[in-house]
Backbone as CSV, one residue per row, in Angstrom:
resi,resn,N_x,N_y,N_z,CA_x,CA_y,CA_z,C_x,C_y,C_z
1,MET,101.095,75.768,-75.232,99.745,75.211,-75.139,98.936,75.584,-76.379
2,SER,97.848,74.885,-76.606,97.122,75.031,-77.855,96.335,76.336,-77.922
3,TYR,96.082,76.717,-79.136,95.294,77.914,-79.435,93.913,77.828,-78.784
4,THR,93.260,76.666,-78.927,91.922,76.470,-78.359,91.932,76.608,-76.839
5,PHE,92.955,76.062,-76.197,93.034,76.110,-74.741,93.032,77.543,-74.227
6,TRP,93.832,78.420,-74.848,93.934,79.801,-74.365,92.627,80.560,-74.568
7,ILE,91.952,80.295,-75.683,90.670,80.964,-75.916,89.637,80.500,-74.889
8,LEU,89.571,79.195,-74.655,88.633,78.650,-73.676,88.950,79.151,-72.266
9,LEU,90.236,79.173,-71.919,90.628,79.638,-70.590,90.255,81.098,-70.398
10,THR,90.489,81.914,-71.415,90.133,83.336,-71.324,88.629,83.506,-71.157
11,GLY,87.850,82.791,-71.971,86.395,82.886,-71.864,85.891,82.432,-70.504
12,CYS,86.462,81.345,-69.981,86.041,80.850,-68.664,86.409,81.816,-67.556
13,LEU,87.578,82.458,-67.665,87.975,83.449,-66.662,87.054,84.664,-66.702
14,VAL,86.652,85.069,-67.907,85.681,86.174,-68.030,84.367,85.771,-67.368
15,GLY,83.895,84.555,-67.667,82.643,84.087,-67.083,82.688,84.006,-65.578
16,LEU,83.808,83.514,-65.029,83.944,83.380,-63.580,84.079,84.742,-62.901
17,THR,84.953,85.592,-63.440,85.198,86.908,-62.834,83.949,87.781,-62.878
18,CYS,83.371,87.906,-64.059,82.186,88.756,-64.213,80.956,88.118,-63.565
19,GLY,80.869,86.790,-63.606,79.702,86.112,-63.037,79.569,86.342,-61.549
20,ILE,80.667,86.180,-60.804,80.622,86.366,-59.352,80.323,87.815,-59.001
21,THR,81.016,88.748,-59.668,80.810,90.170,-59.387,79.411,90.614,-59.798
22,GLY,78.965,90.144,-60.972,77.650,90.534,-61.461,76.512,90.033,-60.600
23,ALA,76.702,88.899,-59.928,75.657,88.374,-59.051,75.329,89.373,-57.944
24,LEU,76.347,90.071,-57.459,76.124,91.085,-56.423,75.301,92.247,-56.971
25,LEU,75.547,92.613,-58.224,74.763,93.688,-58.847,73.308,93.277,-59.011
26,VAL,73.089,92.028,-59.411,71.722,91.541,-59.591,70.978,91.561,-58.259
27,LEU,71.618,91.109,-57.203,70.987,91.100,-55.888,70.662,92.511,-55.411
28,ARG,71.508,93.467,-55.764,71.304,94.852,-55.343,70.384,95.621,-56.297
29,LYS,69.841,94.922,-57.295,68.968,95.533,-58.302,69.677,96.674,-59.032
30,MET,70.943,96.430,-59.355,71.772,97.429,-60.030,72.330,96.870,-61.341
31,ALA,71.603,95.930,-61.950,72.133,95.244,-63.130,72.476,96.215,-64.258
32,MET,71.665,97.247,-64.445,71.894,98.140,-65.579,73.135,99.007,-65.412
33,ILE,73.594,99.166,-64.174,74.826,99.944,-64.006,76.016,99.162,-64.546
34,ALA,75.860,97.829,-64.639,76.895,97.018,-65.278,77.022,97.389,-66.748
35,ASP,75.896,97.605,-67.403,75.899,98.038,-68.798,76.587,99.390,-68.922
36,ALA,76.260,100.295,-67.999,76.857,101.630,-68.034,78.372,101.566,-67.868
37,ILE,78.829,100.864,-66.833,80.261,100.812,-66.553,81.017,100.096,-67.660
38,SER,80.414,99.043,-68.224,81.094,98.299,-69.283,81.338,99.157,-70.519
39,HIS,80.574,100.231,-70.671,80.788,101.154,-71.785,81.628,102.368,-71.381
40,THR,81.378,102.900,-70.194,82.101,104.116,-69.796,83.578,103.858,-69.525
41,VAL,83.962,102.587,-69.244,85.388,102.323,-69.033,86.204,102.606,-70.292
42,LEU,85.526,102.679,-71.438,86.229,103.078,-72.658,86.907,104.426,-72.466
43,LEU,86.232,105.336,-71.779,86.816,106.645,-71.486,88.065,106.497,-70.621
44,GLY,88.026,105.589,-69.647,89.189,105.361,-68.799,90.365,104.792,-69.568
45,ILE,90.076,103.887,-70.517,91.140,103.295,-71.329,91.787,104.350,-72.219
46,VAL,90.949,105.172,-72.868,91.469,106.231,-73.737,92.248,107.254,-72.911
47,GLY,91.693,107.607,-71.733,92.388,108.558,-70.869,93.733,108.030,-70.419
48,ALA,93.802,106.734,-70.099,95.074,106.122,-69.695,96.081,106.173,-70.842
49,PHE,95.593,105.991,-72.071,96.502,106.056,-73.222,97.061,107.466,-73.409
50,PHE,96.212,108.490,-73.247,96.682,109.864,-73.395,97.759,110.209,-72.366
51,VAL,97.640,109.649,-71.181,98.601,109.948,-70.114,99.900,109.172,-70.296
52,THR,99.779,107.867,-70.637,100.969,107.005,-70.669,101.453,106.675,-72.077
53,GLN,100.625,106.981,-73.098,100.925,106.608,-74.485,101.111,105.097,-74.631
54,SER,100.356,104.343,-73.809,100.448,102.894,-73.841,99.114,102.292,-73.441
55,LEU,98.816,101.108,-74.003,97.619,100.375,-73.615,97.981,99.151,-72.774
56,SER,99.053,99.268,-71.996,99.463,98.169,-71.133,98.473,97.989,-69.989
57,GLY,98.535,96.832,-69.344,97.506,96.422,-68.400,97.272,97.334,-67.218
58,ILE,98.324,97.710,-66.484,98.148,98.463,-65.246,97.509,99.826,-65.475
59,PRO,98.004,100.657,-66.428,97.332,101.943,-66.674,95.867,101.786,-67.071
60,MET,95.562,100.755,-67.862,94.179,100.511,-68.257,93.313,100.215,-67.043
61,LEU,93.821,99.358,-66.135,93.064,99.012,-64.936,92.831,100.235,-64.063
62,ILE,93.859,101.071,-63.918,93.725,102.276,-63.094,92.723,103.241,-63.714
63,GLY,92.863,103.483,-65.026,91.937,104.388,-65.711,90.506,103.902,-65.653
64,ALA,90.311,102.597,-65.874,88.958,102.035,-65.824,88.389,102.095,-64.420
65,GLY,89.238,101.825,-63.432,88.773,101.885,-62.048,88.292,103.278,-61.677
66,ILE,89.050,104.287,-62.090,88.684,105.679,-61.791,87.357,106.041,-62.460
67,VAL,87.238,105.715,-63.759,86.017,106.064,-64.485,84.829,105.253,-63.968
68,GLY,85.059,104.005,-63.589,83.972,103.201,-63.028,83.426,103.803,-61.749
69,ILE,84.329,104.247,-60.878,83.897,104.897,-59.637,83.190,106.215,-59.939
70,LEU,83.732,106.984,-60.888,83.092,108.250,-61.270,81.692,108.005,-61.821
71,THR,81.535,106.934,-62.595,80.205,106.589,-63.114,79.222,106.377,-61.973
72,ALA,79.638,105.593,-60.972,78.769,105.332,-59.824,78.488,106.607,-59.036
73,VAL,79.517,107.451,-58.884,79.348,108.707,-58.136,78.373,109.627,-58.853
74,PHE,78.533,109.779,-60.170,77.646,110.668,-60.938,76.210,110.162,-60.916
75,VAL,76.037,108.840,-61.046,74.683,108.268,-60.993,74.053,108.549,-59.632
76,GLU,74.834,108.359,-58.569,74.328,108.596,-57.215,73.991,110.069,-57.000
77,MET,74.819,110.963,-57.535,74.574,112.402,-57.406,73.276,112.803,-58.099
78,LEU,73.076,112.321,-59.316,71.867,112.659,-60.062,70.634,112.080,-59.375
79,HIS,70.761,110.833,-58.898,69.635,110.197,-58.219,69.275,110.942,-56.931
80,SER,70.297,111.388,-56.195,70.061,112.144,-54.963,69.445,113.512,-55.234
81,SER,69.644,114.019,-56.453,69.097,115.327,-56.831,67.675,115.238,-57.353
82,GLY,67.114,114.029,-57.388,65.724,113.871,-57.801,65.526,113.209,-59.144
83,VAL,66.633,112.914,-59.858,66.516,112.237,-61.148,66.274,110.747,-60.893
84,GLN,65.344,110.144,-61.637,65.060,108.725,-61.470,66.313,107.900,-61.737
85,SER,66.439,106.766,-61.047,67.649,105.960,-61.104,67.977,105.512,-62.530
86,ASP,66.972,105.009,-63.271,67.243,104.536,-64.628,67.640,105.688,-65.549
87,ALA,67.016,106.850,-65.350,67.368,108.019,-66.152,68.780,108.496,-65.825
88,ALA,69.144,108.458,-64.544,70.489,108.865,-64.135,71.540,107.973,-64.772
89,ILE,71.281,106.657,-64.774,72.214,105.720,-65.406,72.329,106.014,-66.894
90,GLY,71.187,106.258,-67.549,71.182,106.547,-68.983,71.961,107.803,-69.324
91,ILE,71.799,108.835,-68.527,72.495,110.112,-68.772,74.001,109.943,-68.645
92,VAL,74.438,109.336,-67.544,75.876,109.166,-67.300,76.484,108.206,-68.318
93,PHE,75.783,107.111,-68.568,76.243,106.093,-69.510,76.512,106.692,-70.888
94,THR,75.504,107.351,-71.452,75.646,107.871,-72.814,76.668,109.004,-72.888
95,SER,76.701,109.853,-71.871,77.610,111.003,-71.897,79.076,110.574,-71.848
96,LEU,79.422,109.720,-70.887,80.821,109.317,-70.735,81.265,108.399,-71.870
97,PHE,80.359,107.517,-72.320,80.721,106.649,-73.437,80.928,107.468,-74.708
98,ALA,80.043,108.429,-74.948,80.186,109.283,-76.131,81.488,110.072,-76.080
99,LEU,81.853,110.550,-74.892,83.124,111.279,-74.749,84.297,110.365,-75.083
100,GLY,84.224,109.113,-74.643,85.274,108.161,-74.979,85.365,107.908,-76.472
101,VAL,84.208,107.806,-77.139,84.178,107.593,-78.595,84.806,108.780,-79.314
102,VAL,84.481,109.997,-78.854,85.053,111.204,-79.475,86.566,111.228,-79.304
103,LEU,87.037,110.884,-78.105,88.474,110.929,-77.849,89.236,109.882,-78.647
104,ILE,88.581,108.765,-78.977,89.242,107.744,-79.803,89.662,108.334,-81.147
105,SER,88.842,109.244,-81.674,89.154,109.833,-82.982,90.462,110.615,-82.959
106,PHE,90.875,111.094,-81.785,92.141,111.824,-81.683,93.338,110.880,-81.668
107,ILE,93.097,109.614,-81.322,94.191,108.648,-81.305,94.584,108.253,-82.719
108,GLY,93.562,108.205,-83.589,93.832,107.870,-84.988,94.293,106.438,-85.143
109,ASP,95.381,106.255,-85.866,95.893,104.913,-86.143,97.028,104.511,-85.211
110,GLN,97.151,105.201,-84.087,98.276,104.911,-83.196,98.126,103.574,-82.487
111,VAL,96.875,103.161,-82.215,96.637,101.915,-81.494,95.512,101.135,-82.162
112,HIS,95.422,99.838,-81.817,94.381,98.965,-82.380,93.113,99.070,-81.547
113,LEU,92.554,100.255,-81.428,91.354,100.442,-80.622,90.375,101.311,-81.389
114,ASP,89.179,100.788,-81.630,88.116,101.561,-82.246,86.803,101.147,-81.613
115,VAL,85.706,101.795,-82.025,84.419,101.543,-81.387,83.961,100.108,-81.625
116,GLN,84.123,99.600,-82.860,83.705,98.227,-83.141,84.504,97.236,-82.312
117,HIS,85.810,97.491,-82.194,86.665,96.617,-81.381,86.230,96.654,-79.923
118,ALA,85.863,97.850,-79.452,85.460,97.997,-78.050,84.151,97.271,-77.767
119,LEU,83.224,97.304,-78.719,81.917,96.683,-78.501,81.956,95.175,-78.685
120,MET,82.609,94.703,-79.731,82.570,93.285,-80.068,83.767,92.505,-79.539
121,GLY,84.943,93.166,-79.495,86.141,92.458,-79.065,86.522,91.378,-80.064
122,GLU,87.631,90.697,-79.815,88.005,89.567,-80.663,88.852,88.603,-79.847
123,ILE,88.164,87.674,-79.217,88.828,86.733,-78.324,89.761,85.803,-79.084
124,ALA,89.551,85.667,-80.390,90.411,84.795,-81.188,91.845,85.302,-81.264
125,PHE,92.060,86.588,-81.003,93.402,87.157,-81.056,94.154,87.033,-79.730
126,VAL,93.468,86.573,-78.698,94.070,86.513,-77.360,95.392,85.733,-77.333
127,PRO,95.496,84.554,-77.971,96.743,83.777,-77.865,97.967,84.477,-78.429
128,TRP,97.771,85.505,-79.269,98.913,86.145,-79.918,99.464,87.326,-79.120
129,ASN,98.684,87.847,-78.199,99.143,88.976,-77.376,99.651,88.422,-76.043
130,THR,100.940,88.084,-76.006,101.478,87.360,-74.860,102.291,88.275,-73.942
131,LEU,102.399,87.835,-72.701,103.250,88.506,-71.720,104.665,87.958,-71.878
132,THR,105.573,88.816,-72.307,106.949,88.396,-72.570,107.907,89.136,-71.647
133,ILE,108.701,88.392,-70.903,109.685,88.969,-69.993,111.047,88.356,-70.310
134,ASN,112.018,89.240,-70.647,113.371,88.794,-71.007,113.360,87.761,-72.123
135,GLY,112.457,87.993,-73.077,112.395,87.104,-74.229,111.648,85.809,-74.006
136,VAL,111.106,85.604,-72.799,110.374,84.382,-72.487,108.878,84.677,-72.436
137,SER,108.089,83.916,-73.186,106.639,84.104,-73.212,105.985,83.321,-72.090
138,TYR,105.110,84.006,-71.348,104.412,83.383,-70.225,102.907,83.232,-70.474
139,GLY,102.507,83.243,-71.727,101.093,83.078,-72.044,100.418,84.416,-72.320
140,PRO,99.161,84.363,-72.741,98.429,85.583,-73.108,98.326,86.597,-71.967
141,THR,98.477,87.864,-72.299,98.351,88.942,-71.317,96.957,88.957,-70.699
142,ALA,95.942,88.679,-71.525,94.553,88.700,-71.031,94.346,87.705,-69.899
143,VAL,94.971,86.541,-69.994,94.822,85.520,-68.952,95.422,86.015,-67.645
144,TRP,96.576,86.650,-67.707,97.210,87.178,-66.496,96.382,88.299,-65.879
145,MET,95.854,89.192,-66.723,95.028,90.287,-66.204,93.758,89.765,-65.546
146,LEU,93.086,88.848,-66.227,91.844,88.293,-65.678,92.112,87.495,-64.403
147,GLY,93.197,86.737,-64.401,93.545,85.978,-63.208,93.839,86.883,-62.022
148,ALA,94.553,87.986,-62.274,94.874,88.925,-61.197,93.623,89.600,-60.657
149,VAL,92.737,90.027,-61.558,91.497,90.692,-61.129,90.595,89.713,-60.380
150,LEU,90.520,88.471,-60.860,89.728,87.455,-60.167,90.249,87.251,-58.745
151,ALA,91.575,87.183,-58.600,92.166,87.007,-57.269,91.833,88.184,-56.363
152,VAL,91.945,89.408,-56.899,91.621,90.608,-56.110,90.155,90.596,-55.685
153,ASN,89.267,90.275,-56.619,87.831,90.240,-56.302,87.513,89.209,-55.222
154,LEU,88.103,88.025,-55.346,87.846,86.971,-54.364,88.374,87.369,-52.981
155,ILE,89.525,88.020,-52.949,90.084,88.471,-51.670,89.170,89.516,-51.035
156,LEU,88.686,90.479,-51.828,87.813,91.533,-51.303,86.482,90.955,-50.816
157,ILE,85.921,90.026,-51.586,84.652,89.408,-51.176,84.841,88.607,-49.889
158,THR,85.966,87.918,-49.780,86.245,87.143,-48.563,86.429,88.055,-47.353
159,LEU,87.195,89.132,-47.526,87.478,90.036,-46.411,86.225,90.776,-45.939
160,PHE,85.371,91.159,-46.881,84.200,91.971,-46.545,82.894,91.213,-46.785
161,TYR,82.947,89.896,-46.627,81.778,89.057,-46.940,80.554,89.470,-46.126
162,LYS,80.704,89.611,-44.825,79.574,89.957,-43.965,79.035,91.342,-44.298
163,GLU,79.949,92.296,-44.501,79.531,93.662,-44.819,78.795,93.718,-46.164
164,ILE,79.307,92.982,-47.154,78.658,92.952,-48.466,77.272,92.317,-48.352
165,LYS,77.187,91.228,-47.603,75.906,90.530,-47.446,74.884,91.411,-46.735
166,MET,75.293,92.061,-45.644,74.370,92.925,-44.897,73.917,94.112,-45.727
167,SER,74.851,94.788,-46.374,74.496,95.983,-47.144,73.694,95.641,-48.389
168,THR,73.777,94.393,-48.838,73.006,93.962,-50.008,71.546,93.712,-49.647
169,PHE,71.307,93.016,-48.535,69.950,92.603,-48.184,69.218,93.597,-47.272
170,ASP,69.962,94.316,-46.424,69.313,95.263,-45.507,70.239,96.440,-45.253
171,PRO,70.347,97.360,-46.217,71.282,98.489,-46.070,70.959,99.390,-44.888
172,GLN,69.669,99.543,-44.547,69.302,100.387,-43.409,69.841,99.812,-42.105
173,PHE,69.642,98.511,-41.903,70.156,97.860,-40.702,71.683,97.893,-40.678
174,ALA,72.294,97.662,-41.860,73.755,97.694,-41.946,74.304,99.060,-41.535
175,THR,73.611,100.125,-41.958,74.031,101.476,-41.581,73.912,101.683,-40.075
176,LEU,72.837,101.173,-39.485,72.607,101.337,-38.043,73.686,100.662,-37.205
177,ILE,74.195,99.537,-37.659,75.198,98.830,-36.864,76.627,99.224,-37.247
178,GLY,76.737,100.251,-38.094,78.058,100.806,-38.376,78.764,100.301,-39.615
179,VAL,78.074,99.551,-40.465,78.694,99.091,-41.717,78.799,100.270,-42.679
180,PRO,79.975,100.549,-43.227,80.129,101.670,-44.174,79.511,101.326,-45.535
181,VAL,78.203,101.497,-45.634,77.446,101.045,-46.805,77.953,101.690,-48.097
182,MET,78.207,102.996,-48.063,78.655,103.678,-49.285,80.046,103.222,-49.701
183,ILE,80.905,102.964,-48.734,82.245,102.473,-49.068,82.142,101.096,-49.726
184,ILE,81.288,100.236,-49.177,81.070,98.919,-49.777,80.503,99.065,-51.188
185,HIS,79.601,100.029,-51.372,79.006,100.288,-52.686,80.087,100.650,-53.712
186,TYR,80.958,101.579,-53.348,81.996,102.006,-54.283,83.079,100.938,-54.442
187,LEU,83.268,100.122,-53.416,84.180,98.990,-53.545,83.661,98.017,-54.600
188,LEU,82.356,97.772,-54.577,81.743,96.903,-55.583,81.870,97.510,-56.973
189,MET,81.671,98.826,-57.084,81.811,99.483,-58.382,83.235,99.368,-58.916
190,THR,84.208,99.435,-57.999,85.602,99.263,-58.402,85.840,97.845,-58.907
191,MET,85.279,96.855,-58.225,85.409,95.467,-58.656,84.799,95.261,-60.038
192,VAL,83.639,95.857,-60.255,82.982,95.756,-61.569,83.844,96.412,-62.639
193,SER,84.412,97.572,-62.332,85.259,98.282,-63.297,86.496,97.477,-63.662
194,LEU,87.160,96.905,-62.654,88.357,96.110,-62.915,88.004,94.862,-63.719
195,SER,86.896,94.214,-63.370,86.460,93.023,-64.107,86.152,93.374,-65.561
196,THR,85.544,94.523,-65.745,85.161,94.949,-67.093,86.371,95.217,-67.963
197,VAL,87.326,96.008,-67.459,88.463,96.380,-68.304,89.387,95.190,-68.533
198,ALA,89.462,94.252,-67.574,90.271,93.060,-67.783,89.696,92.199,-68.908
199,SER,88.381,92.274,-69.092,87.699,91.487,-70.121,87.519,92.264,-71.421
200,PHE,87.563,93.584,-71.311,87.136,94.491,-72.375,87.902,94.267,-73.680
201,ASP,89.224,94.264,-73.597,90.043,94.204,-74.809,89.895,92.872,-75.521
202,SER,89.635,91.817,-74.752,89.565,90.483,-75.340,88.202,90.153,-75.924
203,VAL,87.145,90.477,-75.194,85.818,90.004,-75.593,84.832,91.118,-75.913
204,GLY,85.168,92.384,-75.640,84.271,93.484,-75.969,83.175,93.698,-74.944
205,ALA,82.494,94.823,-75.079,81.498,95.229,-74.085,80.271,94.323,-74.062
206,ILE,79.885,93.783,-75.213,78.647,92.988,-75.281,78.747,91.740,-74.411
207,LEU,79.849,90.991,-74.551,79.996,89.781,-73.736,80.196,90.134,-72.270
208,VAL,80.871,91.243,-71.994,81.060,91.661,-70.603,79.709,91.909,-69.941
209,VAL,78.823,92.622,-70.623,77.485,92.886,-70.076,76.734,91.584,-69.855
210,ALA,76.800,90.688,-70.841,76.110,89.398,-70.719,76.620,88.618,-69.515
211,MET,77.935,88.566,-69.337,78.515,87.795,-68.235,78.284,88.464,-66.884
212,LEU,78.151,89.780,-66.860,77.898,90.470,-65.600,76.457,90.302,-65.124
213,ILE,75.526,90.180,-66.048,74.110,90.193,-65.676,73.462,88.815,-65.723
214,VAL,73.628,88.096,-66.842,72.825,86.890,-67.070,73.170,85.735,-66.125
215,PRO,74.439,85.393,-65.886,74.703,84.295,-64.928,74.140,84.566,-63.542
216,GLY,74.258,85.816,-63.059,73.699,86.158,-61.755,72.188,86.045,-61.737
217,ALA,71.544,86.505,-62.803,70.083,86.412,-62.895,69.638,84.953,-62.984
218,THR,70.424,84.129,-63.678,70.106,82.707,-63.788,70.243,82.013,-62.436
219,ALA,71.332,82.296,-61.754,71.555,81.691,-60.430,70.475,82.119,-59.443
220,TYR,69.985,83.346,-59.591,68.941,83.869,-58.705,67.662,83.036,-58.803
221,LEU,67.425,82.448,-59.987,66.243,81.602,-60.179,66.424,80.197,-59.607
222,LEU,67.663,79.847,-59.260,67.957,78.477,-58.860,68.198,78.294,-57.372
223,THR,68.498,79.377,-56.653,68.801,79.227,-55.234,68.402,80.477,-54.459
224,ASP,68.180,80.294,-53.148,67.861,81.399,-52.256,69.016,81.707,-51.304
225,ARG,70.102,80.973,-51.428,71.237,81.144,-50.522,72.302,82.017,-51.158
226,PHE,72.787,82.989,-50.399,73.721,83.994,-50.910,75.022,83.363,-51.418
227,PHE,75.657,82.559,-50.592,76.948,81.970,-50.973,76.787,81.040,-52.172
228,VAL,75.742,80.230,-52.153,75.491,79.301,-53.266,75.237,80.070,-54.554
229,LEU,74.544,81.200,-54.437,74.263,82.019,-55.616,75.555,82.525,-56.254
230,LEU,76.503,82.973,-55.434,77.785,83.448,-55.962,78.516,82.323,-56.691
231,ILE,78.547,81.139,-56.083,79.217,79.995,-56.710,78.520,79.605,-58.003
232,LEU,77.196,79.496,-57.961,76.427,79.110,-59.151,76.635,80.093,-60.295
233,SER,76.655,81.371,-59.961,76.827,82.396,-60.990,78.165,82.235,-61.707
234,GLY,79.219,81.987,-60.925,80.525,81.755,-61.537,80.554,80.502,-62.388
235,VAL,79.927,79.430,-61.905,79.883,78.159,-62.656,79.108,78.337,-63.963
236,ILE,77.994,79.042,-63.909,77.195,79.285,-65.119,77.995,80.115,-66.119
237,GLY,78.770,81.075,-65.624,79.629,81.857,-66.505,80.648,80.980,-67.221
238,ILE,81.251,80.055,-66.487,82.231,79.140,-67.088,81.566,78.234,-68.128
239,LEU,80.420,77.650,-67.763,79.715,76.757,-68.687,79.243,77.506,-69.936
240,SER,78.847,78.766,-69.778,78.413,79.572,-70.928,79.570,79.797,-71.889
241,ALA,80.754,80.064,-71.331,81.928,80.265,-72.179,82.255,78.991,-72.952
242,ALA,82.216,77.846,-72.276,82.541,76.580,-72.932,81.500,76.219,-73.997
243,LEU,80.208,76.353,-73.644,79.143,76.037,-74.595,79.165,77.001,-75.777
244,GLY,79.393,78.278,-75.498,79.448,79.269,-76.561,80.590,79.016,-77.528
245,TYR,81.722,78.592,-77.004,82.849,78.268,-77.895,82.502,77.088,-78.792
246,GLY,81.794,76.108,-78.219,81.354,74.975,-79.037,80.416,75.412,-80.151
247,PHE,79.483,76.322,-79.828,78.582,76.879,-80.850,79.381,77.552,-81.963
248,ALA,80.355,78.372,-81.561,81.129,79.154,-82.532,81.914,78.252,-83.482
249,ILE,82.516,77.201,-82.949,83.282,76.277,-83.790,82.361,75.495,-84.711
250,GLN,81.212,75.093,-84.186,80.271,74.290,-84.974,79.712,75.064,-86.156
251,TRP,79.355,76.342,-85.939,78.689,77.126,-86.978,79.550,78.257,-87.551
252,ASN,80.815,78.315,-87.137,81.752,79.300,-87.674,81.232,80.732,-87.539
253,VAL,80.874,81.100,-86.306,80.349,82.433,-86.029,81.203,83.085,-84.952
254,SER,80.829,84.313,-84.558,81.566,85.065,-83.547,81.655,84.282,-82.235
255,ILE,82.879,84.167,-81.707,83.061,83.415,-80.461,82.442,84.161,-79.281
256,ALA,82.755,85.455,-79.164,82.204,86.249,-78.058,80.679,86.309,-78.135
257,GLY,80.157,86.478,-79.359,78.710,86.517,-79.535,78.057,85.200,-79.141
258,SER,78.696,84.090,-79.489,78.153,82.775,-79.142,78.156,82.557,-77.633
259,MET,79.202,83.030,-76.969,79.263,82.901,-75.506,78.137,83.699,-74.849
260,ALA,77.863,84.887,-75.399,76.763,85.702,-74.875,75.427,85.009,-75.094
261,VAL,75.257,84.400,-76.262,74.016,83.656,-76.545,73.870,82.485,-75.582
262,ALA,74.978,81.826,-75.272,74.936,80.673,-74.368,74.439,81.070,-72.979
263,THR,74.795,82.278,-72.523,74.271,82.735,-71.225,72.749,82.810,-71.276
264,GLY,72.224,83.254,-72.427,70.778,83.326,-72.597,70.131,81.958,-72.603
265,VAL,70.829,80.971,-73.175,70.313,79.598,-73.194,70.160,79.076,-71.772
266,PHE,71.166,79.286,-70.942,71.101,78.834,-69.549,69.998,79.566,-68.784
267,PHE,69.834,80.867,-69.066,68.782,81.617,-68.374,67.400,81.090,-68.744
268,ILE,67.167,80.839,-70.034,65.871,80.315,-70.479,65.597,78.955,-69.841
269,ALA,66.631,78.114,-69.765,66.465,76.799,-69.143,66.067,76.937,-67.675
270,ALA,66.733,77.863,-66.954,66.396,78.072,-65.541,65.012,78.690,-65.395
271,PHE,64.679,79.600,-66.299,63.379,80.274,-66.251,62.231,79.290,-66.471
272,LEU,62.453,78.319,-67.344,61.393,77.356,-67.662,61.389,76.146,-66.732
273,PHE,62.595,75.662,-66.382,62.675,74.369,-65.690,63.330,74.445,-64.316
274,GLY,63.564,75.641,-63.793,64.147,75.762,-62.461,63.304,75.056,-61.423
275,PRO,63.945,74.382,-60.439,63.192,73.577,-59.470,62.220,74.372,-58.606
276,LYS,62.489,75.668,-58.397,61.606,76.478,-57.562,60.843,77.534,-58.355
277,GLN,61.566,78.223,-59.271,60.956,79.339,-59.984,60.579,79.017,-61.427
278,GLY,60.887,77.820,-61.911,60.618,77.472,-63.302,59.148,77.547,-63.658
279,VAL,58.839,78.211,-64.747,57.446,78.411,-65.158,56.763,77.077,-65.425
280,ILE,57.426,76.212,-66.180,56.825,74.922,-66.508,56.699,74.045,-65.268
281,ILE,57.724,74.059,-64.423,57.678,73.261,-63.187,56.534,73.738,-62.291
282,LYS,56.330,75.051,-62.215,55.220,75.586,-61.413,53.880,75.113,-61.950
283,LYS,53.749,75.103,-63.272,52.489,74.663,-63.874,52.254,73.178,-63.612
284,ILE,53.326,72.386,-63.708,53.196,70.957,-63.448,52.781,70.710,-62.003
285,ARG,53.418,71.436,-61.086,53.081,71.290,-59.673,51.651,71.739,-59.391
286,GLY,51.252,72.833,-60.054,49.892,73.336,-59.874,48.866,72.334,-60.359
287,THR,49.130,71.734,-61.517,48.221,70.731,-62.077,48.150,69.501,-61.187
288,THR,49.311,69.074,-60.701,49.360,67.908,-59.817,48.598,68.170,-58.527
289,GLY,48.785,69.383,-58.014,48.105,69.754,-56.778,46.592,69.714,-56.933
290,LYS,46.107,70.216,-58.065,44.663,70.216,-58.304,44.119,68.786,-58.391
291,LYS,44.861,67.910,-59.069,44.417,66.526,-59.211,44.358,65.844,-57.829
292,THR,45.353,66.156,-57.009,45.387,65.552,-55.679,44.186,65.977,-54.842
293,VAL,43.863,67.268,-54.927,42.715,67.799,-54.171,41.433,67.148,-54.646
294,GLN,41.296,67.061,-55.984,40.067,66.492,-56.537,39.920,65.030,-56.157
295,SER,40.999,64.281,-56.188,40.884,62.857,-55.857,40.619,62.645,-54.380
296,SER,41.086,63.579,-53.542,40.879,63.409,-52.112,39.462,63.734,-51.699
297,THR,38.757,64.515,-52.543,37.374,64.849,-52.201,36.436,63.780,-52.748
């Protein structure tokens, strides 16, 4: 298959996987923890390399999952001890990410991983890193990893849909009726961690953060229904990847950066022209309403 197809497919899978998961973070008012986890998983990737001497998919996913959960646990511990939530996220985020950066220096030239690569990524290289079994190539490794994580996330959301919905909108009531709110919380953190590391090597932390936060925030401006919001967030993630790739080809700029910018374009459009929350639409309705009142008097 063509070079363009694999890049577009990878970007769309990132948008869909991160978009659906990130929508849950936006609803729970935990968007900034996505930023934290998308950076702290670097420590999990480096730790997995020290243990296995390999950057293959499964060890990376396990290492990132562990560090993602630890990030959530440490933030919760600090918050429970009286530290403000945003400060707790900042402390854990910077500390674990900095530790990961320091540990990278011990790897040296053994692997193609550095801080710039971790932050920016390079989706253009995705078609060349293929999954090969018995000499047969089955397509880019990133596509298989993202597809597997997307399947896991969808299965978990389907199995625990009611519990996730209850604990998101009314955690106190959910606790009273026996929903394991903290388990659901850490399950979500695990999903975010897996989504992040599956996307991390291909597109870098910047696009991961954009896809985790912006599509969900955009969908939030367009609908009040939980299920529709999840679907919309994934669709916006896919459209952002496609539009961003078009920007990158047209102006010969960073593909991942263009995809991140495209998420912002969709958010601005929803913010200004959304049917319910759009600023301009509200002003138009307000003006129309005033004219109607005046003419009726």
